[in-house]
Amino acid sequence: SISTGCTVKDSKTRLDLSIGVALHLQAVLKEGARYVVVPGQLPTGCIPIVLTLYASPNKRHYDRRTGCLRKYNALARYHNGVLFEALYRLRIKYPAAKIVYADYYAPLIDFLKKPKKFGFSASSKLRVCCGAGGPYNYNMTAACGFPGATACANPAAHVNWDGIHLTEPAYERIAAGWLWGPYGHPPILKAMRQ
């Protein structure tokens, strides 16, 4: 992975060789599974722990609309594209099965680009609710639940809970998008009715 010194290109090559999700899913489908939901990858470059650990002095490394680190999001998009294609092929091979791709990437990007539309505070979009300072309110030495960390007054206004996990309202909106659309491909409830 990039965190161990590999480049995005190296990580993409490894991903192509080790996309085992499709192989495991195929084994489940061979056993007769009829309904399967497969989640994609979050935009890793938008996660406060990653933003903190891999902060860059170069502003070009960040997406100007979201504030996220570009190269980490590029890898997540690549992973999701490979996974989406693998699921497409499995749908053809197992037409009786309902295989849903549950998109984590698009909703988080949507929340960051238009936080108010989704009920989040514009000033808190990349800042964690429960943390202890720094540009993202994330501090590894005072993580949520440890001495020095405090929780915000209104968690519902935040996208990110602790630098790693999203808040319950963020997960609720993502789950709703998986159930009814637009973040489930196809939406889970539509797949269940077919």
Tab-separated table of C-alpha atoms in Angstrom:
chain	number	residue	atom	x	y	z
A	1	SER	CA	0.000	0.000	0.000
A	2	ILE	CA	0.993	3.638	-0.304
A	3	SER	CA	1.577	3.822	3.460
A	4	THR	CA	4.444	1.341	3.121
A	5	GLY	CA	6.222	3.393	0.483
A	6	CYS	CA	4.660	1.957	-2.662
A	7	THR	CA	3.561	4.348	-5.363
A	8	VAL	CA	-0.037	4.555	-6.566
A	9	LYS	CA	1.103	2.695	-9.721
A	10	ASP	CA	2.619	-0.136	-7.616
A	11	SER	CA	-0.542	-0.335	-5.532
A	12	LYS	CA	-2.707	-0.493	-8.668
A	13	THR	CA	-0.643	-3.410	-10.001
A	14	ARG	CA	-1.006	-5.255	-6.702
A	15	LEU	CA	-4.719	-4.507	-6.674
A	16	ASP	CA	-5.138	-6.067	-10.123
A	17	LEU	CA	-3.356	-9.178	-8.900
A	18	SER	CA	-5.115	-9.444	-5.560
A	19	ILE	CA	-8.702	-8.270	-6.083
A	20	GLY	CA	-9.826	-11.408	-4.218
A	21	VAL	CA	-13.240	-9.932	-3.471
A	22	ALA	CA	-14.612	-11.229	-6.757
A	23	LEU	CA	-13.171	-14.687	-6.146
A	24	HIS	CA	-14.693	-14.868	-2.675
A	25	LEU	CA	-17.991	-13.569	-3.975
A	26	GLN	CA	-17.979	-16.178	-6.732
A	27	ALA	CA	-17.525	-18.917	-4.101
A	28	VAL	CA	-20.544	-17.582	-2.178
A	29	LEU	CA	-22.592	-17.425	-5.370
A	30	LYS	CA	-21.649	-21.012	-6.260
A	31	GLU	CA	-23.040	-22.039	-2.874
A	32	GLY	CA	-26.381	-20.526	-3.889
A	33	ALA	CA	-26.367	-16.989	-2.471
A	34	ARG	CA	-29.137	-14.959	-4.070
A	35	TYR	CA	-28.648	-11.489	-2.556
A	36	VAL	CA	-25.202	-9.982	-2.027
A	37	VAL	CA	-24.168	-6.429	-1.171
A	38	VAL	CA	-20.533	-5.531	-1.846
A	39	PRO	CA	-19.264	-2.214	-0.473
A	40	GLY	CA	-16.726	-0.121	-2.321
A	41	GLN	CA	-13.899	1.908	-0.822
A	42	LEU	CA	-14.306	5.263	0.895
A	43	PRO	CA	-12.393	8.174	-0.619
A	44	THR	CA	-9.350	7.442	1.525
A	45	GLY	CA	-7.835	10.857	0.880
A	46	CYS	CA	-10.765	12.423	2.740
A	47	ILE	CA	-10.324	10.496	5.980
A	48	PRO	CA	-8.843	12.735	8.712
A	49	ILE	CA	-6.327	10.125	9.895
A	50	VAL	CA	-4.932	9.933	6.342
A	51	LEU	CA	-5.057	13.716	5.941
A	52	THR	CA	-3.095	14.036	9.190
A	53	LEU	CA	-0.551	11.263	8.630
A	54	TYR	CA	0.191	12.167	5.020
A	55	ALA	CA	-0.253	15.937	5.110
A	56	SER	CA	1.565	17.730	2.324
A	57	PRO	CA	2.907	21.281	2.143
A	58	ASN	CA	2.072	21.223	-1.588
A	59	LYS	CA	-1.449	22.582	-2.119
A	60	ARG	CA	-1.632	20.822	-5.511
A	61	HIS	CA	-1.754	17.487	-3.669
A	62	TYR	CA	-5.230	18.439	-2.420
A	63	ASP	CA	-8.510	18.602	-4.304
A	64	ARG	CA	-9.555	22.256	-4.185
A	65	ARG	CA	-13.278	21.419	-3.929
A	66	THR	CA	-13.086	18.866	-1.121
A	67	GLY	CA	-9.731	19.413	0.596
A	68	CYS	CA	-8.929	15.705	0.189
A	69	LEU	CA	-5.567	14.226	-0.809
A	70	ARG	CA	-5.746	13.458	-4.526
A	71	LYS	CA	-3.473	10.409	-4.809
A	72	TYR	CA	-5.274	8.458	-2.099
A	73	ASN	CA	-8.606	9.170	-3.716
A	74	ALA	CA	-7.208	8.139	-7.101
A	75	LEU	CA	-6.328	4.737	-5.691
A	76	ALA	CA	-9.783	4.368	-4.091
A	77	ARG	CA	-11.461	5.285	-7.411
A	78	TYR	CA	-9.292	2.762	-9.212
A	79	HIS	CA	-10.148	0.030	-6.690
A	80	ASN	CA	-13.852	0.813	-6.986
A	81	GLY	CA	-13.696	0.735	-10.783
A	82	VAL	CA	-12.001	-2.676	-10.807
A	83	LEU	CA	-14.508	-3.977	-8.262
A	84	PHE	CA	-17.499	-2.554	-10.168
A	85	GLU	CA	-16.316	-4.238	-13.369
A	86	ALA	CA	-15.814	-7.558	-11.560
A	87	LEU	CA	-19.349	-7.347	-10.158
A	88	TYR	CA	-20.716	-6.615	-13.635
A	89	ARG	CA	-19.086	-9.805	-14.939
A	90	LEU	CA	-20.439	-11.820	-12.002
A	91	ARG	CA	-23.983	-10.532	-12.659
A	92	ILE	CA	-23.723	-11.943	-16.187
A	93	LYS	CA	-22.328	-15.254	-14.954
A	94	TYR	CA	-24.931	-15.587	-12.150
A	95	PRO	CA	-28.118	-13.939	-13.496
A	96	ALA	CA	-30.329	-15.381	-10.737
A	97	ALA	CA	-28.286	-13.608	-8.063
A	98	LYS	CA	-28.870	-9.987	-7.111
A	99	ILE	CA	-25.474	-8.353	-6.649
A	100	VAL	CA	-25.469	-4.790	-5.351
A	101	TYR	CA	-22.458	-2.494	-5.437
A	102	ALA	CA	-22.720	-0.275	-2.343
A	103	ASP	CA	-20.914	2.968	-3.130
A	104	TYR	CA	-19.103	4.613	-0.215
A	105	TYR	CA	-17.059	6.953	-2.391
A	106	ALA	CA	-19.730	9.109	-4.051
A	107	PRO	CA	-21.786	9.912	-0.946
A	108	LEU	CA	-18.810	11.088	1.080
A	109	ILE	CA	-17.641	13.280	-1.795
A	110	ASP	CA	-21.202	14.634	-2.092
A	111	PHE	CA	-21.273	15.404	1.654
A	112	LEU	CA	-17.986	17.287	1.387
A	113	LYS	CA	-18.921	19.265	-1.722
A	114	LYS	CA	-22.416	20.232	-0.516
A	115	PRO	CA	-22.555	19.651	3.243
A	116	LYS	CA	-25.586	21.869	3.866
A	117	LYS	CA	-27.658	19.953	1.306
A	118	PHE	CA	-27.203	16.841	3.466
A	119	GLY	CA	-27.665	18.590	6.822
A	120	PHE	CA	-23.995	18.943	7.763
A	121	SER	CA	-22.117	22.053	8.825
A	122	ALA	CA	-19.893	23.493	6.096
A	123	SER	CA	-17.219	24.334	8.659
A	124	SER	CA	-17.008	20.768	9.978
A	125	LYS	CA	-16.832	18.738	6.778
A	126	LEU	CA	-13.278	17.349	7.227
A	127	ARG	CA	-13.004	18.034	10.963
A	128	VAL	CA	-13.791	15.216	13.354
A	129	CYS	CA	-16.438	15.590	16.031
A	130	CYS	CA	-14.529	13.680	18.697
A	131	GLY	CA	-10.867	14.628	18.740
A	132	ALA	CA	-8.142	16.808	20.184
A	133	GLY	CA	-6.883	19.574	17.919
A	134	GLY	CA	-4.971	20.006	14.722
A	135	PRO	CA	-6.330	21.113	11.367
A	136	TYR	CA	-8.832	18.226	11.307
A	137	ASN	CA	-9.322	18.022	15.092
A	138	TYR	CA	-7.576	14.653	14.867
A	139	ASN	CA	-4.615	13.818	17.076
A	140	MET	CA	-3.288	10.253	17.218
A	141	THR	CA	-1.959	10.762	20.751
A	142	ALA	CA	-5.363	11.927	21.984
A	143	ALA	CA	-7.815	9.933	19.904
A	144	CYS	CA	-11.514	9.888	20.717
A	145	GLY	CA	-12.106	8.218	24.078
A	146	PHE	CA	-8.645	9.026	25.405
A	147	PRO	CA	-7.638	11.813	27.788
A	148	GLY	CA	-7.486	15.164	26.019
A	149	ALA	CA	-10.142	14.348	23.433
A	150	THR	CA	-13.567	15.938	23.542
A	151	ALA	CA	-16.741	15.452	21.541
A	152	CYS	CA	-18.436	18.272	19.681
A	153	ALA	CA	-21.748	19.669	20.886
A	154	ASN	CA	-23.675	18.593	17.786
A	155	PRO	CA	-22.442	15.314	16.227
A	156	ALA	CA	-25.333	15.369	13.737
A	157	ALA	CA	-23.743	18.399	12.048
A	158	HIS	CA	-20.482	16.518	11.406
A	159	VAL	CA	-19.610	14.034	8.682
A	160	ASN	CA	-16.703	12.466	10.551
A	161	TRP	CA	-16.855	11.117	14.079
A	162	ASP	CA	-13.296	10.266	15.158
A	163	GLY	CA	-10.923	10.513	12.215
A	164	ILE	CA	-11.601	6.980	11.043
A	165	HIS	CA	-15.375	6.486	11.291
A	166	LEU	CA	-18.192	8.645	10.012
A	167	THR	CA	-21.002	9.914	12.243
A	168	GLU	CA	-24.297	8.068	12.575
A	169	PRO	CA	-26.126	10.657	10.419
A	170	ALA	CA	-23.531	10.210	7.665
A	171	TYR	CA	-23.904	6.431	7.771
A	172	GLU	CA	-27.705	6.798	7.816
A	173	ARG	CA	-27.637	8.900	4.644
A	174	ILE	CA	-25.288	6.437	2.952
A	175	ALA	CA	-27.487	3.477	3.945
A	176	ALA	CA	-30.578	5.270	2.622
A	177	GLY	CA	-28.728	5.823	-0.642
A	178	TRP	CA	-27.899	2.130	-0.826
A	179	LEU	CA	-31.499	1.138	-0.128
A	180	TRP	CA	-33.323	3.567	-2.417
A	181	GLY	CA	-30.584	5.070	-4.587
A	182	PRO	CA	-28.499	6.741	-5.802
A	183	TYR	CA	-25.612	4.992	-3.999
A	184	GLY	CA	-26.693	1.357	-4.446
A	185	HIS	CA	-26.095	-0.110	-7.908
A	186	PRO	CA	-28.810	-1.274	-8.227
A	187	PRO	CA	-30.581	0.071	-5.129
A	188	ILE	CA	-30.986	-2.755	-2.609
A	189	LEU	CA	-34.775	-2.531	-2.388
A	190	LYS	CA	-35.081	-2.622	-6.175
A	191	ALA	CA	-32.824	-5.692	-6.315
A	192	MET	CA	-34.969	-7.415	-3.679
A	193	ARG	CA	-38.139	-6.870	-5.735
A	194	GLN	CA	-36.718	-8.290	-8.962
